[in-house]
Coordinates of C-alpha atoms and ligand atoms in Angstrom, one line a residue:
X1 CA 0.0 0.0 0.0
X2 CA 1.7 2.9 -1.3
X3 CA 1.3 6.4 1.3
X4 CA -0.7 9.6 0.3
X5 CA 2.7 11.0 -0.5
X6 CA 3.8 8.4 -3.0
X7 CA 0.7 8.4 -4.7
X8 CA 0.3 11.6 -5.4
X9 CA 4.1 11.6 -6.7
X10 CA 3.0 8.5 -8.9
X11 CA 0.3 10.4 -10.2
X12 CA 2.7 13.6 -11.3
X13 CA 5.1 11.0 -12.6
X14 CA 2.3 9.0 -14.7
X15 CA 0.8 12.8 -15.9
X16 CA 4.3 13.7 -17.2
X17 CA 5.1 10.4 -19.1
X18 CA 1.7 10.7 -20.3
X19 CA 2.3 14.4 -22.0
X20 CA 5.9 12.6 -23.3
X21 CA 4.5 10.0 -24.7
X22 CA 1.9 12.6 -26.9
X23 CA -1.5 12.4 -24.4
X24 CA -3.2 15.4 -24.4
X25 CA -4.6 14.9 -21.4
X26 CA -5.0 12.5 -18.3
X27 CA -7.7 12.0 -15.6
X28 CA -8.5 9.6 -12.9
X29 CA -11.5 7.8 -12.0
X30 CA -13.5 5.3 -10.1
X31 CA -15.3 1.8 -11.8
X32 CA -18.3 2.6 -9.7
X33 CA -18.4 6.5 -10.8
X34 CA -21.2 5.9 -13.6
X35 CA -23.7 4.9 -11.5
X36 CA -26.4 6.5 -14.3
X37 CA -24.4 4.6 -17.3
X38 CA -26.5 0.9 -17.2
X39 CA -30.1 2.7 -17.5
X40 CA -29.3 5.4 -20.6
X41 CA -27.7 2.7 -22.2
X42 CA -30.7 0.1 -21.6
X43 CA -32.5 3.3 -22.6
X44 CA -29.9 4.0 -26.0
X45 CA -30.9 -0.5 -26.9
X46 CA -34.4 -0.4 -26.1
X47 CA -35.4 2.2 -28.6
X48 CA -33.4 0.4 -31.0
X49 CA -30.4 3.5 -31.4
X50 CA -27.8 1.3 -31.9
X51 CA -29.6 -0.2 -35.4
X52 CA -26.9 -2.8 -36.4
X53 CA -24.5 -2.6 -34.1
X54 CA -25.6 -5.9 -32.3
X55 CA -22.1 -6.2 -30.4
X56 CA -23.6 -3.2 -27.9
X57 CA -26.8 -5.1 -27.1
X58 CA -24.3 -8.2 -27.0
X59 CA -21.7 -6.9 -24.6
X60 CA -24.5 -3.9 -22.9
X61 CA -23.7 -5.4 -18.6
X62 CA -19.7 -5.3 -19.0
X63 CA -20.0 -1.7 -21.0
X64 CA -22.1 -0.3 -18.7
X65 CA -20.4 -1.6 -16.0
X66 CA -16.6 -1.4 -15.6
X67 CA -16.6 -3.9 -12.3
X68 CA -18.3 -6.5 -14.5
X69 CA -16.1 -6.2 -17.1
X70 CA -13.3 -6.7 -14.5
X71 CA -14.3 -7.3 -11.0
X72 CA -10.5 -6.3 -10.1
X73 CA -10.5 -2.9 -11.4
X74 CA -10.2 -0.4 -8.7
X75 CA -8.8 2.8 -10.4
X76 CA -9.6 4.0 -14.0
X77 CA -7.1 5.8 -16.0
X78 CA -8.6 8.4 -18.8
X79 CA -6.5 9.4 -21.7
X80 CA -7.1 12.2 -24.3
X81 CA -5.6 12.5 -27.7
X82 CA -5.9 15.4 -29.7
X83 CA -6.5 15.0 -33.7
X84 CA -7.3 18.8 -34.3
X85 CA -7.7 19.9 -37.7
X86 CA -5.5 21.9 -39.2
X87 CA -8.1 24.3 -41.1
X88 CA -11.9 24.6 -41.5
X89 CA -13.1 20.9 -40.7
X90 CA -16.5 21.5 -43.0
X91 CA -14.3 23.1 -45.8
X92 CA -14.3 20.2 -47.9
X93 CA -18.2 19.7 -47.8
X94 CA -18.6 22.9 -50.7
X95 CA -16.6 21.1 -53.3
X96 CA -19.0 18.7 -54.7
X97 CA -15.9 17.2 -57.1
X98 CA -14.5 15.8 -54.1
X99 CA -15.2 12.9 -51.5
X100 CA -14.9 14.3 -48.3
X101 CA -13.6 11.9 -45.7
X102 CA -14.4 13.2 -41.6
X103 CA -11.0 14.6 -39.7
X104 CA -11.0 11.5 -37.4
X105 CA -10.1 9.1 -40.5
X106 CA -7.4 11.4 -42.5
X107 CA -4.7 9.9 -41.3
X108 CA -3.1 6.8 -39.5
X109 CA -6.1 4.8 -37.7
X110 CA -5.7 6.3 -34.0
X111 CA -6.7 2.6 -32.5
X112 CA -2.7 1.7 -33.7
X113 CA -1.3 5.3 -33.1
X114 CA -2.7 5.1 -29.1
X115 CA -2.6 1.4 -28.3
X116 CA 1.4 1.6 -28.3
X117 CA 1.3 4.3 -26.0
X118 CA -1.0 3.5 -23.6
X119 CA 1.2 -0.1 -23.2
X120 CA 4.2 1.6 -22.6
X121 CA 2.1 3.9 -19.8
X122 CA 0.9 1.1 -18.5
X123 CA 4.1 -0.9 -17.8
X124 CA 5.4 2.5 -16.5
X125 CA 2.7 3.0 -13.9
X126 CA 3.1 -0.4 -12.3
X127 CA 7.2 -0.6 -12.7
X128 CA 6.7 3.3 -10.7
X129 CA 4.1 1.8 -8.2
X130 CA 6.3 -1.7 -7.5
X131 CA 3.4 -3.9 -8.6
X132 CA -0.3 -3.9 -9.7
X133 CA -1.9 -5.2 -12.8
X134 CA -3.6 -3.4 -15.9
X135 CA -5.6 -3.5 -19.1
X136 CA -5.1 -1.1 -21.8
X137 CA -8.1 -0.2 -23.9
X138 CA -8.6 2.0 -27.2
X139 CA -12.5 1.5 -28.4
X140 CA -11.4 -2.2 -28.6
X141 CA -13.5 -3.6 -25.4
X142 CA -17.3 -2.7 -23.9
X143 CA -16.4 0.0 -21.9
X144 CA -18.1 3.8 -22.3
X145 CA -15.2 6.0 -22.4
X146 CA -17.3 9.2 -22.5
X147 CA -19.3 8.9 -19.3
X148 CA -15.9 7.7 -17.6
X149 CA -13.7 10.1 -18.6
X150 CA -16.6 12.5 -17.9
X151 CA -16.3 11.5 -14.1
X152 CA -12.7 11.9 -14.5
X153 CA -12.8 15.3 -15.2
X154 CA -11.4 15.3 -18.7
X155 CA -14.5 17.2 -20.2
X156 CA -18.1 16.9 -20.9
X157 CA -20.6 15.1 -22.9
X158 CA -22.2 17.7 -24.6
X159 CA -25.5 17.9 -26.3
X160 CA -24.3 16.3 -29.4
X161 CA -23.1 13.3 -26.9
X162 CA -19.3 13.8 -27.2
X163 CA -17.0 15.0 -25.2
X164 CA -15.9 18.4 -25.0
X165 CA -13.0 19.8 -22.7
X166 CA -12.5 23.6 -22.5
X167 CA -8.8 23.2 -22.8
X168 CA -8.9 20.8 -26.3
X169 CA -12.7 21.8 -27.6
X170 CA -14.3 18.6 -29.3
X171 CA -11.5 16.9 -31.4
X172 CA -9.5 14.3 -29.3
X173 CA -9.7 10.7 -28.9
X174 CA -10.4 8.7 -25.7
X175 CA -8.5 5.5 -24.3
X176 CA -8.2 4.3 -21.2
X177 CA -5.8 2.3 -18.7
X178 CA -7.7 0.1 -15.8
X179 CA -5.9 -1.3 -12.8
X180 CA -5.8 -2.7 -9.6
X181 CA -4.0 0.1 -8.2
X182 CA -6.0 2.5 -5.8
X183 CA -4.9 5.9 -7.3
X184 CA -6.7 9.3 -6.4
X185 CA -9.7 9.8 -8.2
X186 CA -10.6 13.6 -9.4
X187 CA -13.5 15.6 -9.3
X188 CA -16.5 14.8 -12.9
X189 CA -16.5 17.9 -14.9
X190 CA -19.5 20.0 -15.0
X191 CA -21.9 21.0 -18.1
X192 CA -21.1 23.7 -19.8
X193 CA -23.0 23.5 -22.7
X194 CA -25.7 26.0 -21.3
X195 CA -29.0 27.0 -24.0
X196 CA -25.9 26.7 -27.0
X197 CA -28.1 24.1 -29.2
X198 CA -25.3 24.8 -32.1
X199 CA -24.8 21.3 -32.5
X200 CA -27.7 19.8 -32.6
X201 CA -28.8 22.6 -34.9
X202 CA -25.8 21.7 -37.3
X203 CA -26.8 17.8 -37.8
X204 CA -27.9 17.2 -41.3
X205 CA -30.2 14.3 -40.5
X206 CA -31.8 15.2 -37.6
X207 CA -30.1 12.6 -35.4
X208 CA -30.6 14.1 -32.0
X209 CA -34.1 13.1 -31.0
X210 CA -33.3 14.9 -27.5
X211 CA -30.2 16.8 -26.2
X212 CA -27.2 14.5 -24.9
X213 CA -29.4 11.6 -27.1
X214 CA -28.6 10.3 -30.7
X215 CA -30.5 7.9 -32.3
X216 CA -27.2 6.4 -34.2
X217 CA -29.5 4.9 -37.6
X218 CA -29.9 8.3 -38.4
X219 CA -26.6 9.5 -37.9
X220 CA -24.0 9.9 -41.2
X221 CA -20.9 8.3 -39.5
X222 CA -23.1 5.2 -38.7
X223 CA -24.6 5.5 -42.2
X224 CA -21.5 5.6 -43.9
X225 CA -19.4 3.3 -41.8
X226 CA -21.0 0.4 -39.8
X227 CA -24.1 0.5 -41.7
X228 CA -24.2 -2.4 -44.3
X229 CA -26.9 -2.5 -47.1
X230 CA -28.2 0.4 -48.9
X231 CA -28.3 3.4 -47.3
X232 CA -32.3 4.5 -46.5
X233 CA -33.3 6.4 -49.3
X234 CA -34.6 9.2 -47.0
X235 CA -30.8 10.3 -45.7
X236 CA -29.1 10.1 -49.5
X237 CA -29.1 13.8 -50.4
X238 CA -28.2 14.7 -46.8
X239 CA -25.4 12.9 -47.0
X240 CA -23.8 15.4 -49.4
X241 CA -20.4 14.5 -50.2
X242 CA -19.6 12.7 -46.8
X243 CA -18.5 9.2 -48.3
X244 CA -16.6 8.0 -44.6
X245 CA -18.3 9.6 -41.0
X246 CA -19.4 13.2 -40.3
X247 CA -17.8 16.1 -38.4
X248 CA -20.4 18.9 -38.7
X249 CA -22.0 18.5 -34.7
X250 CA -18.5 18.1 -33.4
X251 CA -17.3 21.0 -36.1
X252 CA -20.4 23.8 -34.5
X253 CA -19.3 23.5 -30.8
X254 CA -18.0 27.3 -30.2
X255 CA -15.7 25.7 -27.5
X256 CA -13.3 24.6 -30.2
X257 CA -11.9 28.1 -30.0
X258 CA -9.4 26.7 -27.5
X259 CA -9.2 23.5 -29.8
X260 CA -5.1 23.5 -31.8
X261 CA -4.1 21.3 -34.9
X262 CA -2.7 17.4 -33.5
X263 CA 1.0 17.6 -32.6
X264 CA 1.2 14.0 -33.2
X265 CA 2.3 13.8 -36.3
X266 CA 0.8 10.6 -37.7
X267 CA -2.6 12.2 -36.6
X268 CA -2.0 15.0 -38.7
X269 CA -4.3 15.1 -42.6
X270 CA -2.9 12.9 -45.4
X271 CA -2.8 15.6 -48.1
X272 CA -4.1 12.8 -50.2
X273 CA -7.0 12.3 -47.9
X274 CA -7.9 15.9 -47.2
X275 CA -10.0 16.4 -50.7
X276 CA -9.5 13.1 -52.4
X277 CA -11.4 13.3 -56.5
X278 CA -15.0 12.1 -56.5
X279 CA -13.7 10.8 -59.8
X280 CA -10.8 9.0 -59.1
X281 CA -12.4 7.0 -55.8
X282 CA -15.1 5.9 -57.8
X283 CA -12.6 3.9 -60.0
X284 CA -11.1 2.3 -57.2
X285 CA -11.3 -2.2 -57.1
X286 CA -10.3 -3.8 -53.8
X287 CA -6.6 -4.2 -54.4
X288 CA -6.0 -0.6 -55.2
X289 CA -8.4 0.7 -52.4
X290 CA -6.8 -1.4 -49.9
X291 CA -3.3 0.0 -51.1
X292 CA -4.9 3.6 -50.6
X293 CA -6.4 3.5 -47.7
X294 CA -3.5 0.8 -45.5
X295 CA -3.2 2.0 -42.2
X296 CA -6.1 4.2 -41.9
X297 CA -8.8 3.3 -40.4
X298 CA -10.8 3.7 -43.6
X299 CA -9.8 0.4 -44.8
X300 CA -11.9 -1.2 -42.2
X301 CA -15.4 -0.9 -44.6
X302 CA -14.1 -2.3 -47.1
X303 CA -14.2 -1.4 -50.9
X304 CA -17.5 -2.0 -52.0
X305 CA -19.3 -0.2 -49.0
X306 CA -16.9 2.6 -49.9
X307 CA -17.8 2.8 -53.5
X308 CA -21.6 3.0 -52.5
X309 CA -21.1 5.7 -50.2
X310 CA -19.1 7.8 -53.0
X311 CA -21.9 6.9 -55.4
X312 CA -23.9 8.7 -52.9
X313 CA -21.8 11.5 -53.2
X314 CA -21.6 11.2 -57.4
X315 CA -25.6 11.3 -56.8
X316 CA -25.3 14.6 -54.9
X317 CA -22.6 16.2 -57.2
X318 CA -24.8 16.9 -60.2
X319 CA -22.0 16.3 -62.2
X320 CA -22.9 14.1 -65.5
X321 CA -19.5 13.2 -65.9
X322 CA -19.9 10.9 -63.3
X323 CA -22.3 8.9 -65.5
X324 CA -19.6 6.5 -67.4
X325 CA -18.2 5.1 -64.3
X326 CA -21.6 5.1 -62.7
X327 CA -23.0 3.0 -65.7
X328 CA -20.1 0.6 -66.2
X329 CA -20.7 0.2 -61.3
X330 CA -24.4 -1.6 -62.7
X331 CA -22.2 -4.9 -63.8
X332 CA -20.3 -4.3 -60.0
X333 CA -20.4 -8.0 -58.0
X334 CA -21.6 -6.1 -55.2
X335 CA -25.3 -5.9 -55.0
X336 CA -25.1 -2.6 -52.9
X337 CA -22.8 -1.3 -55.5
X338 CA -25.3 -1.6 -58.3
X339 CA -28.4 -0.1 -56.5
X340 CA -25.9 2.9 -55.0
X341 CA -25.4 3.6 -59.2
X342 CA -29.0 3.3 -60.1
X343 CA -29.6 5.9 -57.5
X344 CA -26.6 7.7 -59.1
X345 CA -27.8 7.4 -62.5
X346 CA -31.2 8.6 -61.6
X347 CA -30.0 11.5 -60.2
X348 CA -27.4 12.5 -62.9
X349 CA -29.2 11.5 -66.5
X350 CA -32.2 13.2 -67.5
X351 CA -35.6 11.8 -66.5
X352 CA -35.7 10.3 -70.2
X353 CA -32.6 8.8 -70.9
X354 CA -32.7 7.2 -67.1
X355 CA -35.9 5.9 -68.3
X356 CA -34.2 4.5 -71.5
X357 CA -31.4 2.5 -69.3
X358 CA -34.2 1.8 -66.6
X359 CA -36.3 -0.6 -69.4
X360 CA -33.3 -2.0 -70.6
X361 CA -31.3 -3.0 -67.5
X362 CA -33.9 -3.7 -65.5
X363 CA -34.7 -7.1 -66.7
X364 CA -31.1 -8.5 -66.4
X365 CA -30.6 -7.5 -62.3
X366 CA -31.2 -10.7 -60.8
X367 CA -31.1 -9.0 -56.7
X368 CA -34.1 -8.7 -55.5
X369 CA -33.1 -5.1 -53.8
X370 CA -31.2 -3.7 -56.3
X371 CA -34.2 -4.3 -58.9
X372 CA -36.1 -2.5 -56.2
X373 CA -33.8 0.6 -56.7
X374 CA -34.3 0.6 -60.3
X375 CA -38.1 0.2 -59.9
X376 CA -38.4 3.6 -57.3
X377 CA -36.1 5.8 -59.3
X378 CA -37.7 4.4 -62.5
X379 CA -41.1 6.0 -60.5
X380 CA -39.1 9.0 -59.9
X381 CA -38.1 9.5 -63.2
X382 CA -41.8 8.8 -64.6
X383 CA -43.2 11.3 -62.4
X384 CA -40.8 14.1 -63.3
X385 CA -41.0 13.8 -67.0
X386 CA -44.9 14.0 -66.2
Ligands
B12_401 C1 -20.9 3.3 -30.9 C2 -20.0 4.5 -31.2 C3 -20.5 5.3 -32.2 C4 -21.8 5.2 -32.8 C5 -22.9 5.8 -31.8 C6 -22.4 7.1 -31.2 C7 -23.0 7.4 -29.9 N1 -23.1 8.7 -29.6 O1 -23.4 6.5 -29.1 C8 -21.6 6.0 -34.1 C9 -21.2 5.1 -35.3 C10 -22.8 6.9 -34.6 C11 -20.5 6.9 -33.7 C12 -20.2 8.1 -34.4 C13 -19.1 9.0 -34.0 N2 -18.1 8.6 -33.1 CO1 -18.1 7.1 -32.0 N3 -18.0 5.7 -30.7 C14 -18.9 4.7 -30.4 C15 -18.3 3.9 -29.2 C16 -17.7 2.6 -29.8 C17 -19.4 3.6 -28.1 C18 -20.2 4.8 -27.7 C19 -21.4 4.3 -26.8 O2 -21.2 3.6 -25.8 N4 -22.6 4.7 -27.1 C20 -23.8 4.3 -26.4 C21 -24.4 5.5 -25.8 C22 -25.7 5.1 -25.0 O3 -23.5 6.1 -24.9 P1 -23.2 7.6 -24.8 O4 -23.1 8.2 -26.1 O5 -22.1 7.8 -23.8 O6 -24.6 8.0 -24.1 C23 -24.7 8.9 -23.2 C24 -25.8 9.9 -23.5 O7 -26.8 9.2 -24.2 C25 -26.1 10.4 -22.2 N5 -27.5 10.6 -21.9 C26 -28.6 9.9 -22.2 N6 -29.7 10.5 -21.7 C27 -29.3 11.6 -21.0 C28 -29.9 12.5 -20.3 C29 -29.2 13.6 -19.8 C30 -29.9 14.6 -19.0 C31 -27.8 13.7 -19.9 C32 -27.0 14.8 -19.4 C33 -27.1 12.7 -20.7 C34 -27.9 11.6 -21.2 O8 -25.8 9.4 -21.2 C35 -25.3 8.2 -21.9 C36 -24.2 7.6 -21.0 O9 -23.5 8.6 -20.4 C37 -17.2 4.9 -28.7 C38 -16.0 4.2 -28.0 C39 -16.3 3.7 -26.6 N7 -16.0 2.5 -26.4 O10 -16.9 4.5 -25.8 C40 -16.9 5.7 -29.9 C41 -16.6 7.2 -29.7 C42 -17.7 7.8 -28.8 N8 -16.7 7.8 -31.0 C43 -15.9 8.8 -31.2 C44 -16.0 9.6 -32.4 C45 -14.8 10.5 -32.7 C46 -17.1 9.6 -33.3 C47 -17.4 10.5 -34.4 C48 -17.0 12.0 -34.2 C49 -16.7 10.0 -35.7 C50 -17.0 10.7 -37.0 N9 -16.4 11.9 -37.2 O11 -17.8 10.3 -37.8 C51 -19.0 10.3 -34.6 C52 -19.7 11.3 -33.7 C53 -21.2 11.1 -33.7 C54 -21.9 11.6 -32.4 N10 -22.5 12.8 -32.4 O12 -21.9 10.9 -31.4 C55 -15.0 9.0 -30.0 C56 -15.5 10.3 -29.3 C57 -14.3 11.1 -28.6 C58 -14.9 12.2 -27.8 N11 -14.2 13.3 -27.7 O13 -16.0 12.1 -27.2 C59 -15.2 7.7 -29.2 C60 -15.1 7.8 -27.7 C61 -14.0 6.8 -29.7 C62 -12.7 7.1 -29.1 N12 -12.1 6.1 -28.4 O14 -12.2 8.2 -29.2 N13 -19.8 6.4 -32.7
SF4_402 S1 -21.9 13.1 -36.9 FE1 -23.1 14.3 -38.4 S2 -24.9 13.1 -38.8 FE2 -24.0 12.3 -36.9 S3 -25.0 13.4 -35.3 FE3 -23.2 14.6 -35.8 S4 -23.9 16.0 -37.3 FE4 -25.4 14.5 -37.2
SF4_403 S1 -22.2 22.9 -29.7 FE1 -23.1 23.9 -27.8 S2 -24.6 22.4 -27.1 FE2 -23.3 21.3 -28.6 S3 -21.7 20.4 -27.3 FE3 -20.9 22.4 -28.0 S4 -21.5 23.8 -26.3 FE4 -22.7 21.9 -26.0

């Protein structure tokens, strides 16, 4: 049992090998200091927010809980990384020529850049306390890092359900270290959101059913990344030109005023990533997409859900010199690939000539959804040239 003294010197030590090692930031908590956590995430499951994402109904008692995930824990250690932008985050979103990719995903995936870190923190904290055991986590196990590193004082989750911290504003990544050790806990932050509704005013799908709520299936960076099949007709022209996640609630928060571009450097923007050609993605097969996008955490949807998302985007661009490599996408393998370019083509070729392709393609798509695609925008089409 280490005294009040040493502790606090372990703490000091662990905060400053923390800031070496590139953390932003560093609070302490308690497992049992999310005592609201299980009931707004039964809440979150039980009106079906999560959609797809079955592995949070799966794993909902050890997320909620950090003792049931591992009754040994007695401390919890919350890290911040900042991945600031360096310029206008939205920027991007008024050139219609180009796929815009969200800040989080323009450079190395952050689950590789922070899991090496928070190992070599780890091993420091228990060769510096003479014992104790840990677990290192980076979004890779059930556990809500918002809430806790609410509790630990790092920030808040604001309206749009993130977390802000008045130091770093809204762009910074969470991880965490548990352990046995008993450290001092801090004091939760307090809200300081206020009547600022900025963010939930920003949302282009109307995610946020409620303040501090979001109803994920409605959400772009669910649409566009975990989401599998077509994406629901209704969100398609919201989507714009947002082919992988969405920054625009996190990009409205006027607290970012204290928010400063990522000193780690592989967090800063891939040039090639910043404003990557509508034109160029769309030609992409899987050996050269995963060549592209190695490393980043892009990779992780794969090429075809990719390609439908920067259909969307072709959709969006009114730009008829998408329609080539939209038309040649109908013979695709993927079945989500095809119906993504009959939405394309529907929204690029004139309500005539889409009718024209409609009556001849139509007969040779042998997926039952994709021949539903062609049969709405074929009623789409009717009823404009009416
Ligand atoms: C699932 C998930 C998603 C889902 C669902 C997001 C969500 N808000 O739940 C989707 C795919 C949509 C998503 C999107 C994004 N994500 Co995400 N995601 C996660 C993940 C894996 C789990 C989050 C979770 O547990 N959700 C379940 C809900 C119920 O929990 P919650 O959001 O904390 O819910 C709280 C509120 O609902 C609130 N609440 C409910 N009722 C009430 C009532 C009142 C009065 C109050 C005050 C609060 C309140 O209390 C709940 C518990 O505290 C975390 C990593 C992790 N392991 O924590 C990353 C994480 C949250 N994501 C992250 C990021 C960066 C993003 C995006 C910005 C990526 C992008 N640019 O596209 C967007 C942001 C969208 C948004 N506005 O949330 C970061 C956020 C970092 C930060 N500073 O907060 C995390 C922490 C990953 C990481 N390790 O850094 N994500
Ligand atoms: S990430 Fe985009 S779509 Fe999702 S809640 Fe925020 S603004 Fe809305
Ligand atoms: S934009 Fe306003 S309401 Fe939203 S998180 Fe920031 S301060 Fe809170």
């Amino acid at each position: 049992m280490l005294s009040a003294k040493a502790l606090d010197r372990l703490c000091r030590q662990l905060r400053d090998k923390a800031a070496q090692l590139g953390f932003d930031d560093l609070a302490i908590t308690r497992p049992d200091a999310i005592p609201q956590a299980p009931q707004r995430l039964a809440q979150f499951l039980a009106d079906g927010h999560h959609g797809s994402m079955g592995w949070m109904e799966e794993t909902a008692d050890r997320r909620a809980s950090p003792g049931v995930l591992w009754p040994d824990v007695r401390s919890v250690i919350m890290l911040a990384m900042n991945y600031g932008p360096a310029g206008d985050a939205l920027e991007n979103l008024a050139h219609p020529d180009r796929g815009n990719i969200s800040v989080y995903a323009r450079h190395r995936d952050y689950h590789d850049v922070i899991k090496g870190k928070l190992k070599e923190l780890a091993s420091f904290l228990v060769s510096r306390a003479g014992g104790g055991d840990v677990k290192v986590f980076v979004d890779t196990a059930p556990v809500m890092e918002k809430p806790l590193a609410q509790a630990a004082g790092l920030g808040w989750q604001g309206k749009h359900t993130n977390l802000v911290s008045r130091r770093l504003g809204s762009w910074f990544f969470l991880a965490s270290i548990f352990t046995t050790l008993d450290l001092a806990a801090a004091e939760p932050e307090r809200d300081h959101c206020g009547s600022c509704r900025a963010c939930l005013s920003a949302c282009p799908t109307d995610a946020f059913p409620q303040p501090y709520r979001l109803d994920a299936r409605r959400c772009i960076s669910y649409l566009t990344i975990e989401h599998a099949g077509p994406i629901p007709d209704e969100f398609r022209v919201a989507l714009g030109n947002r082919i992988y996640g969405c920054d625009d609630c996190l990009a409205a928060c006027p607290w970012n005023k204290f928010a400063v571009e990522a000193r780690e450097a592989k967090l800063q923007a891939r040039e090639d990533l910043e404003a990557p050609s509508l034109a160029t993605l769309l030609r992409l097969d899987d050996p050269v997409f995963r060549q592209l996008f190695s490393g980043s955490p892009v990779k992780r949807i794969g090429r075809d859900r990719f390609i439908r998302n920067c259909l969307i985007a072709a959709g969006n661009s009114a730009d008829a010199g998408h329609v080539p490599q939209a038309v040649a996408l109908l013979d695709d393998d993927a079945a989500v690939v095809r119906g993504a370019a009959v939405w394309a083509l529907s929204r690029l070729l004139a309500p005539e000539a889409f009718a024209a392709l409609a009556e001849d393609r139509l007969t040779q798509e042998t997926d039952a959804d994709v021949r539903r695609e062609w049969q709405a925008a074929k009623a789409r089409a009717a009823s404009e040239t009416r």
